[in-house]
PDB file of C-alpha atoms in Angstrom:
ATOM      1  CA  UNK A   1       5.882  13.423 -11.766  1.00 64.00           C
ATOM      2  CA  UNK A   2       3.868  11.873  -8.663  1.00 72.00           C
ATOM      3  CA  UNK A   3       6.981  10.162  -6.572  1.00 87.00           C
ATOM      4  CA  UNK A   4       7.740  10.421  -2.850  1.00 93.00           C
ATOM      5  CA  UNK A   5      10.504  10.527  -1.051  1.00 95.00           C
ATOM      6  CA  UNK A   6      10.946   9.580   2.714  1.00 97.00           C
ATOM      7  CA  UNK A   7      14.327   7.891   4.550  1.00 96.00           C
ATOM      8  CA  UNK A   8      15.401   4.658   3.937  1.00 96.00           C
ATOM      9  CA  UNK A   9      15.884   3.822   7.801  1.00 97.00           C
ATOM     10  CA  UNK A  10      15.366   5.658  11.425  1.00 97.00           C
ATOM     11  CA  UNK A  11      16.430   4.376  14.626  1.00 97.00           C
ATOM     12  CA  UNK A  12      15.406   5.499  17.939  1.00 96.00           C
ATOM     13  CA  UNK A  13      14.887   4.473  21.781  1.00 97.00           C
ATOM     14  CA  UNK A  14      11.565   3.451  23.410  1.00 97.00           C
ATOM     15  CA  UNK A  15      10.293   6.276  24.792  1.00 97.00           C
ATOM     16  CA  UNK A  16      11.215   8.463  22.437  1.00 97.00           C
ATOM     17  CA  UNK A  17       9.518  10.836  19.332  1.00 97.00           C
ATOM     18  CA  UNK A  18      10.222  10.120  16.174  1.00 97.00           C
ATOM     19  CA  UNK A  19       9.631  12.285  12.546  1.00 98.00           C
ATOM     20  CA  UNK A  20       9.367  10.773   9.263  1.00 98.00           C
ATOM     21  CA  UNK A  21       9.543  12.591   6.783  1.00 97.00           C
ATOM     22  CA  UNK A  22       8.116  12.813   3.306  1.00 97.00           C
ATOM     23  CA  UNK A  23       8.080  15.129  -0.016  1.00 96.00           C
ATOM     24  CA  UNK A  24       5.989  14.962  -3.003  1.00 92.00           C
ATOM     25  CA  UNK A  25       5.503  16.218  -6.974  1.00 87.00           C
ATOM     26  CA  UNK A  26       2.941  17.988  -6.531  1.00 75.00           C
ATOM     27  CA  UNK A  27       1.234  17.011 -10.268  1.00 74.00           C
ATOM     28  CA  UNK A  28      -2.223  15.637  -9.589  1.00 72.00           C
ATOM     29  CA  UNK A  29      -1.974  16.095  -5.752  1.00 77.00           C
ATOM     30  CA  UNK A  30      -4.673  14.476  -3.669  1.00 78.00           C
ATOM     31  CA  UNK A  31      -4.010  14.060  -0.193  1.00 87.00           C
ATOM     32  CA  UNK A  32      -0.727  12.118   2.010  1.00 91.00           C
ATOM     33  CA  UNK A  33      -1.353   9.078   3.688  1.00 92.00           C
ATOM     34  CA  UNK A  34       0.430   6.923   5.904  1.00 95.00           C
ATOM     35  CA  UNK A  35       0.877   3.353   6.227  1.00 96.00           C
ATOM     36  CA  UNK A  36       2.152   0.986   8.945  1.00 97.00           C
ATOM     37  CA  UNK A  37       3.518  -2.609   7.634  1.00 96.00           C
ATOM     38  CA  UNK A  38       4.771  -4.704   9.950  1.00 96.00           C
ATOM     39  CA  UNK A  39       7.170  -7.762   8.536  1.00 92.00           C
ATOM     40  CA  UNK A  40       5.221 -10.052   6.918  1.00 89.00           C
ATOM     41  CA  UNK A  41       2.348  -8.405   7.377  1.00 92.00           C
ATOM     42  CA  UNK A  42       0.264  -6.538   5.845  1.00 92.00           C
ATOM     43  CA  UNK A  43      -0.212  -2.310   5.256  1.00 94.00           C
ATOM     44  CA  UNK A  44      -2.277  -1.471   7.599  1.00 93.00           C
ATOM     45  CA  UNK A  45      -3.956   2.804   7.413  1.00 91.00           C
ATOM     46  CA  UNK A  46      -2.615   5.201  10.041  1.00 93.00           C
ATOM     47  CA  UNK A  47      -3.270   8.641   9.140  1.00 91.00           C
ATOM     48  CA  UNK A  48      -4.578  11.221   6.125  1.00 89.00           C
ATOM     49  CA  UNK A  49      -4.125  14.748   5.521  1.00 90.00           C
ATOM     50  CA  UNK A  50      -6.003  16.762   2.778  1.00 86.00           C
ATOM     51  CA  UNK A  51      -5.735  19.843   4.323  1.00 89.00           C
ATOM     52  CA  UNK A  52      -2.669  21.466   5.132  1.00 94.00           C
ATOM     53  CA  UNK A  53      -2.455  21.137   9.369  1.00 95.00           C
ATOM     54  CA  UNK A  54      -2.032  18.326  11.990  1.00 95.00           C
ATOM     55  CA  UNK A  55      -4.057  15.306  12.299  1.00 91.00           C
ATOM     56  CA  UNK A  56      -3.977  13.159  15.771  1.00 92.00           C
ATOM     57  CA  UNK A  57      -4.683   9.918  16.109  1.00 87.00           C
ATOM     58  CA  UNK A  58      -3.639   8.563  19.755  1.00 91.00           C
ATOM     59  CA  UNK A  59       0.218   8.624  19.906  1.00 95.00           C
ATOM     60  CA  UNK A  60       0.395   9.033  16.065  1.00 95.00           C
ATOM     61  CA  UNK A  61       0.295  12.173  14.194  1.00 96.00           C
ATOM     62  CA  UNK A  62       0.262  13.272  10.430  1.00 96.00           C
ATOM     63  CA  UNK A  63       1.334  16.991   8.974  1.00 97.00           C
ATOM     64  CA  UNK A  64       0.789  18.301   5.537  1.00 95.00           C
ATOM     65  CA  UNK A  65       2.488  21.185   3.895  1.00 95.00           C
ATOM     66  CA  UNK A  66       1.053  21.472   0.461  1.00 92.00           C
ATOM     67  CA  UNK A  67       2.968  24.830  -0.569  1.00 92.00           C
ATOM     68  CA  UNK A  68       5.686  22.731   0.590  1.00 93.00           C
ATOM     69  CA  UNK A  69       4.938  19.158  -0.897  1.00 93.00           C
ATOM     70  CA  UNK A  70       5.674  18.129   2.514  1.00 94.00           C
ATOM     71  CA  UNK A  71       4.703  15.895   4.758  1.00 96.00           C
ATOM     72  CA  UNK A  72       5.668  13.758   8.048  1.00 98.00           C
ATOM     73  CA  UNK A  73       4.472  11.228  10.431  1.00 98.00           C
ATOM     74  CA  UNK A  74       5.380  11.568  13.993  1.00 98.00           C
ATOM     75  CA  UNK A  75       5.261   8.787  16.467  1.00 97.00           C
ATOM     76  CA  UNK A  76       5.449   9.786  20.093  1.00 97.00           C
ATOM     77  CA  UNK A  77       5.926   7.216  23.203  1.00 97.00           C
ATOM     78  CA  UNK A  78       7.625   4.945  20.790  1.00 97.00           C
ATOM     79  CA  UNK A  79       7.345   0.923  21.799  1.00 97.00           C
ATOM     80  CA  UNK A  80       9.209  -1.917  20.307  1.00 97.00           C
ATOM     81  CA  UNK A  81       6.174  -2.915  18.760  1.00 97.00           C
ATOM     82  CA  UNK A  82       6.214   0.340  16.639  1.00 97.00           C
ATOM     83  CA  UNK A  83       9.520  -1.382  14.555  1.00 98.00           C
ATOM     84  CA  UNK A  84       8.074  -1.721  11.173  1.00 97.00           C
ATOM     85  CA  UNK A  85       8.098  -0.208   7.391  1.00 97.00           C
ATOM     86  CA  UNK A  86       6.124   2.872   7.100  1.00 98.00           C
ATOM     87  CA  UNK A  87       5.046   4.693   4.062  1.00 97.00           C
ATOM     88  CA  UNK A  88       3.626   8.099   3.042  1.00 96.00           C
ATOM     89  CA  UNK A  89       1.440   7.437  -0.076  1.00 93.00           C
ATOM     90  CA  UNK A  90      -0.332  10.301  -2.252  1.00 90.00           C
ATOM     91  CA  UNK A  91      -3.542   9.909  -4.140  1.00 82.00           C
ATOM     92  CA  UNK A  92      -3.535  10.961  -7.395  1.00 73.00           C
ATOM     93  CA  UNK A  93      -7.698  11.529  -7.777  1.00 69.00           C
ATOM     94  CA  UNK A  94     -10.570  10.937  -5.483  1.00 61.00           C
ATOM     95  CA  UNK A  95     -10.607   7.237  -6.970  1.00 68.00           C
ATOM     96  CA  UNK A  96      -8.579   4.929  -4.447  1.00 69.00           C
ATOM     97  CA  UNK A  97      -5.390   4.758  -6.450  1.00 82.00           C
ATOM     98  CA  UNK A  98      -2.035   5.065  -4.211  1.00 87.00           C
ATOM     99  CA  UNK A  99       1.668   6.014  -5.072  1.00 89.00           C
ATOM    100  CA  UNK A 100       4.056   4.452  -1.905  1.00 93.00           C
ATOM    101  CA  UNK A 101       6.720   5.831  -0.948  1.00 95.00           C
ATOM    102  CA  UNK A 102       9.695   3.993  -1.313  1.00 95.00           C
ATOM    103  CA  UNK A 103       9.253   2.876   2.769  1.00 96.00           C
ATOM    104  CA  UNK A 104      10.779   3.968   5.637  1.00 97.00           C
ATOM    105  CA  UNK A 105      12.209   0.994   8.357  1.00 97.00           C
ATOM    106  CA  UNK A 106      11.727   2.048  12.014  1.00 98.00           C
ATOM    107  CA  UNK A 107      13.764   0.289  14.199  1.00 97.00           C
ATOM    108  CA  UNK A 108      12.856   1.183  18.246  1.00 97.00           C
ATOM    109  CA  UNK A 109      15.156   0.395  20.642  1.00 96.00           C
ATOM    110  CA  UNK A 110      15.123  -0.597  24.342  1.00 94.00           C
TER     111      UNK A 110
ATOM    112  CA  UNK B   1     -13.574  -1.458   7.445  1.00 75.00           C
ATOM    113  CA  UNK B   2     -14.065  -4.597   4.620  1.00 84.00           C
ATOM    114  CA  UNK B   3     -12.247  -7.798   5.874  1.00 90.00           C
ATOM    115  CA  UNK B   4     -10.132  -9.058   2.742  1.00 94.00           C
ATOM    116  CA  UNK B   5      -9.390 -12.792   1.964  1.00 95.00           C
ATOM    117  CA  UNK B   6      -6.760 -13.901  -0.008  1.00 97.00           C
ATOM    118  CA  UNK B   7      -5.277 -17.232  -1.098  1.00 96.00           C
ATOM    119  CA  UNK B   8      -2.889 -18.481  -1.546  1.00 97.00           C
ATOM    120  CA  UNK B   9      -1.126 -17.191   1.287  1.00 96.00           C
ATOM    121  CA  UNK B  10       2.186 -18.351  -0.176  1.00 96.00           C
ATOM    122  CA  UNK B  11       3.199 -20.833  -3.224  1.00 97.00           C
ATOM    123  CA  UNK B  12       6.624 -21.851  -4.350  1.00 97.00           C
ATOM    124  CA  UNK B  13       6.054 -22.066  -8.202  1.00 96.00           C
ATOM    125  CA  UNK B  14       8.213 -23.321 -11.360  1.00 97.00           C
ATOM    126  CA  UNK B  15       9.678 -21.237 -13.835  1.00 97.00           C
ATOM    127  CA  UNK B  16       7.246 -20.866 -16.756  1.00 97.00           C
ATOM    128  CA  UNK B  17       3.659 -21.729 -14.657  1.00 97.00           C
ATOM    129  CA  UNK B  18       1.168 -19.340 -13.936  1.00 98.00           C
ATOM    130  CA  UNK B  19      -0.463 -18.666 -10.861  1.00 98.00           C
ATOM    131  CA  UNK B  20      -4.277 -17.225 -10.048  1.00 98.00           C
ATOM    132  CA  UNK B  21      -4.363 -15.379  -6.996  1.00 98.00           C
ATOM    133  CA  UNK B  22      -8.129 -14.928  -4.744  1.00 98.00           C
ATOM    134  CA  UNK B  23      -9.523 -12.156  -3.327  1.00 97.00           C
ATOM    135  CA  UNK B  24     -12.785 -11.861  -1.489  1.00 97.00           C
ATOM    136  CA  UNK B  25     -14.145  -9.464   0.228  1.00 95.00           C
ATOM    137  CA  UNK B  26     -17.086  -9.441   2.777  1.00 93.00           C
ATOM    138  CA  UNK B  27     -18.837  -6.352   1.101  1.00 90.00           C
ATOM    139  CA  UNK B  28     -19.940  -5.442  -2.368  1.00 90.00           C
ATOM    140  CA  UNK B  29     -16.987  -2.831  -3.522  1.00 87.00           C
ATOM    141  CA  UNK B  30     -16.669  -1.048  -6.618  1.00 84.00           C
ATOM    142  CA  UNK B  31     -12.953  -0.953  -7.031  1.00 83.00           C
ATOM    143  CA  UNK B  32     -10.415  -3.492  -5.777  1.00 92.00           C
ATOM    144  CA  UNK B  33      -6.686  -2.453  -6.608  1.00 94.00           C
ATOM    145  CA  UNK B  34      -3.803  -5.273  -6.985  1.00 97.00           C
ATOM    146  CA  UNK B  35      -0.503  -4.646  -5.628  1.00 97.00           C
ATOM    147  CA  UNK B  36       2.956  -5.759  -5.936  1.00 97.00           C
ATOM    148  CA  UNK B  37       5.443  -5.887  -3.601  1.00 96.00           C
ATOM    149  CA  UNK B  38       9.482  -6.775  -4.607  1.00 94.00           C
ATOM    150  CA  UNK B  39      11.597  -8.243  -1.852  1.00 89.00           C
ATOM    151  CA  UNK B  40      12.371  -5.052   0.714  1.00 87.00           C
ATOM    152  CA  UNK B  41      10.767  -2.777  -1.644  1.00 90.00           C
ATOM    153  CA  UNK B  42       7.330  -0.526  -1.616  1.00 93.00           C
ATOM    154  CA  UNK B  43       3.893  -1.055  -2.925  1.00 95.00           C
ATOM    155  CA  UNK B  44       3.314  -0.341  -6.854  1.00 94.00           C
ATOM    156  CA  UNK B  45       0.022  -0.562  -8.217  1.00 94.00           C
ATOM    157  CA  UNK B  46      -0.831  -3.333 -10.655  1.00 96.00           C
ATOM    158  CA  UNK B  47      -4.037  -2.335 -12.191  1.00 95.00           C
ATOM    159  CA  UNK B  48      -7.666  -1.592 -10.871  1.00 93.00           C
ATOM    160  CA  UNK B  49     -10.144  -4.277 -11.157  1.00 93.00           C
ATOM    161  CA  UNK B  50     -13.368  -2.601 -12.162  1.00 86.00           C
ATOM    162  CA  UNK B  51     -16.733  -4.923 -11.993  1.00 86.00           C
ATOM    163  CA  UNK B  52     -18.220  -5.615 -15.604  1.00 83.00           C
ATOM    164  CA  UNK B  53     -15.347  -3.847 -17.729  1.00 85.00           C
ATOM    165  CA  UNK B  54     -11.457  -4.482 -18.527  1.00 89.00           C
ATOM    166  CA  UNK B  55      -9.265  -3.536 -15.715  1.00 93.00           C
ATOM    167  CA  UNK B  56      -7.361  -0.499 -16.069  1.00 93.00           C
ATOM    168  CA  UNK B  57      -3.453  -1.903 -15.734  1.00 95.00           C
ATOM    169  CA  UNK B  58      -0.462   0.924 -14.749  1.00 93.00           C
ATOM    170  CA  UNK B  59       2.164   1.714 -16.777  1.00 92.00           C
ATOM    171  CA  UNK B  60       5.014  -1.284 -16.821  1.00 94.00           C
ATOM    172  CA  UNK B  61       1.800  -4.015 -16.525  1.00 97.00           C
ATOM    173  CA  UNK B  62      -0.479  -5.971 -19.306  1.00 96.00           C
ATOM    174  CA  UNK B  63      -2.770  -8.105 -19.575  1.00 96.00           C
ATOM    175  CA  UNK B  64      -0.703 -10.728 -21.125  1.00 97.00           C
ATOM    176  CA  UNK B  65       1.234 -11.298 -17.945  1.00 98.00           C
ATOM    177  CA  UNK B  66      -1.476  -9.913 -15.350  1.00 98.00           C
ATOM    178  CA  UNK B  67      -5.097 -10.752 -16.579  1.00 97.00           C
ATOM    179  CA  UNK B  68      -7.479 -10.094 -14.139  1.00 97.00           C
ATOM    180  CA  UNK B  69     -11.254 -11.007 -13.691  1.00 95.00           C
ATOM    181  CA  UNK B  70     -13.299  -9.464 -12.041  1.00 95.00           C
ATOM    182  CA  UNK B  71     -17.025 -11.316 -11.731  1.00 93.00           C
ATOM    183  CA  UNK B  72     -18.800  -9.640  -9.212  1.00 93.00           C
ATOM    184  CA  UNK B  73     -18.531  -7.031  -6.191  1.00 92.00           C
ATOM    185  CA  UNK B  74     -17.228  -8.958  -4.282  1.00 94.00           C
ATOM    186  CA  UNK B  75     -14.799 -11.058  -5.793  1.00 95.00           C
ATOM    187  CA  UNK B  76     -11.744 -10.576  -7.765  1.00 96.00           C
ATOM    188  CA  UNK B  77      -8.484 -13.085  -9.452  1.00 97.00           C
ATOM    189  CA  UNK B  78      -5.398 -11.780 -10.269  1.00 98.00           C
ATOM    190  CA  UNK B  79      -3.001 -14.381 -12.524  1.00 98.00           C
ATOM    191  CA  UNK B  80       0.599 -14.377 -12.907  1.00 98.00           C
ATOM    192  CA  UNK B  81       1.523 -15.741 -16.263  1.00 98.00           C
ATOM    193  CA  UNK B  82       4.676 -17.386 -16.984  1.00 97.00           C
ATOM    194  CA  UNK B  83       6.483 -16.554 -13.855  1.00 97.00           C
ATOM    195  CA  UNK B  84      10.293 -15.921 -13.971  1.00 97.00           C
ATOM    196  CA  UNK B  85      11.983 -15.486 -10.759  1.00 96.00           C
ATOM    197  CA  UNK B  86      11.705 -11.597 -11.445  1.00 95.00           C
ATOM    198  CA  UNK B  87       8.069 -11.976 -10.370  1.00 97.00           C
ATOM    199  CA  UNK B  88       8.713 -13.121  -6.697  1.00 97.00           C
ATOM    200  CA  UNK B  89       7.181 -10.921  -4.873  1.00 97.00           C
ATOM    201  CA  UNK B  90       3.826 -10.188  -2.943  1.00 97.00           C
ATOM    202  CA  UNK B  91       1.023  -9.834  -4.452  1.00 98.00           C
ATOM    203  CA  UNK B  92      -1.718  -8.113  -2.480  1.00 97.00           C
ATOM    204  CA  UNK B  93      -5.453  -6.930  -3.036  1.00 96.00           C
ATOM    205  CA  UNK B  94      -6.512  -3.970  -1.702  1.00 94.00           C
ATOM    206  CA  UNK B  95     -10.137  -2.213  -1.414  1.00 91.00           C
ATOM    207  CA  UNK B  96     -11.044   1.620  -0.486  1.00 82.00           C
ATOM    208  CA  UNK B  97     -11.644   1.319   3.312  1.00 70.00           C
ATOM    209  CA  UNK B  98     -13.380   3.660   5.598  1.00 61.00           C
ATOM    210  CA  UNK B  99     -13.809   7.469   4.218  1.00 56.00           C
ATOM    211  CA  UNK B 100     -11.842  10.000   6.669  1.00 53.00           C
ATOM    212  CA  UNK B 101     -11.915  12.985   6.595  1.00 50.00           C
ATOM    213  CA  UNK B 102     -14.673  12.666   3.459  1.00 48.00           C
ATOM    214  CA  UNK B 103     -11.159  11.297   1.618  1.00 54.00           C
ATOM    215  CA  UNK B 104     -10.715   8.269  -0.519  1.00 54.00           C
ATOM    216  CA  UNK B 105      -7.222   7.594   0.132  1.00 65.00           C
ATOM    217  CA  UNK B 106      -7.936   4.694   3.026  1.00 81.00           C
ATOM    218  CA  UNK B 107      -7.147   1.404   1.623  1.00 88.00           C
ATOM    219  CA  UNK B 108      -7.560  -1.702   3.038  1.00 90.00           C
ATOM    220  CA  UNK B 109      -5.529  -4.614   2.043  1.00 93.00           C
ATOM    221  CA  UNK B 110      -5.204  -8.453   1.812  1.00 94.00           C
ATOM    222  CA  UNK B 111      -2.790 -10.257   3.752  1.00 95.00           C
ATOM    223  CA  UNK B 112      -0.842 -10.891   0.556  1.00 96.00           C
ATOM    224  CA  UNK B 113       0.033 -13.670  -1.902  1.00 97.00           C
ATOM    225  CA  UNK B 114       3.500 -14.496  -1.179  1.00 96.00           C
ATOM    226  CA  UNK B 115       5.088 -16.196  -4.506  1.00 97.00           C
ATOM    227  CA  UNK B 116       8.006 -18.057  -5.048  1.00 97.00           C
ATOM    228  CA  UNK B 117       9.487 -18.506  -8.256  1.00 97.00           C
ATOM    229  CA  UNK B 118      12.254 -20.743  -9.061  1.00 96.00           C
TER     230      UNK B 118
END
């Protein structure tokens, strides 16, 4: 199978770190990305892993796992304008094509 | 990155109609992707639109209820055919953004096709 799995809902304080986390199948594995969606809006890319390590990007980072199937996406300095959906997504070949995650709701409070 | 129109943004739409959905991009692509996306729920994958050939729909889609053209690199329709309220949802288009990390899992996507059906 290719699904994901990642928590329904996370709440935490601005200010604060946050860890979302997400395991794969590993049939067809080709890479974990992660996706920001604010409501109403649209997904917008955060971060990729291939490779098995960290990947910064400002106060977002991504971890991969692949002996694990694991994955998470961890938000540091959280702001109220980091309340949104986000999803880890796999690729299933180098082609484009994307399995979400079933979405994970961030809710940062003051 | 490719900027992504789409239109309609949103359409409330009968029980029975169908509906063609736009999406152009401002670069010559070889894949565009359609998504759907149920009410509080995640992103599955339509089908691929692929220039000059059939698109390649996922498992759970056809062509019946989903054809999609697919005229040029830039350019792609998606229609909804005889909408029930089961197929409120939005629809968005999506394109393979910026390569990181020599990857091809960046997409870039449409504001979405909100639709309506009552």
């Amino acid at each position: 199978g290719q699904s994901l799995e990642q928590p329904s809902e996370v709440t935490a304080v601005e200010g604060a770190i946050v860890q979302i986390n997400c395991t794969y199948q590993t049939s067809g594995f080709y890479g974990l990305s992660w996706y920001q969606q604010h409501d109403g809006g649209a997904p917008t890319f955060l971060s990729y892993n291939a490779l098995d390590g960290l990947e910064e990007t400002g106060r977002f980072s991504s971890f991969l796992s692949r002996s694990d199937s694991y994955g998470y996406l961890l938000l540091q300095e959280l702001q109220m304008k980091d309340s949104a959906s986000y999803f880890c997504a796999r690729g299933s070949s180098n082609t484009g094509k994307l399995i979400f995650g079933q979405g994970t709701t961030l809710q940062v409070k003051p | 990155s490719a900027v992504i129109s789409q239109k309609p943004s949103r359409d409330i739409c009968q029980r029975g109609t169908s509906l063609t959905i736009q999406c152009q991009v401002d670069s010559q692509v070889t894949m565009m992707f359609w998504y759907r996306q149920q009410p509080g729920q995640s992103l599955t994958l339509i089908a691929t639109a692929n220039q000059g050939s059939e698109a390649t729909y996922e498992s759970g889609f056809v062509i019946d209820k989903f054809p999609i053209s697919r005229p040029n690199l830039t350019f792609s329709t998606l229609t909804v055919s005889n909408m029930s309220p089961e197929d409120s949802s939005i629809y968005l288009c999506s394109v393979i953004g910026d390569l990181v990390n020599s990857g091809a899992n960046v997409l870039t996507f449409g504001a979405g096709s909100r639709l309506t059906v009552l």
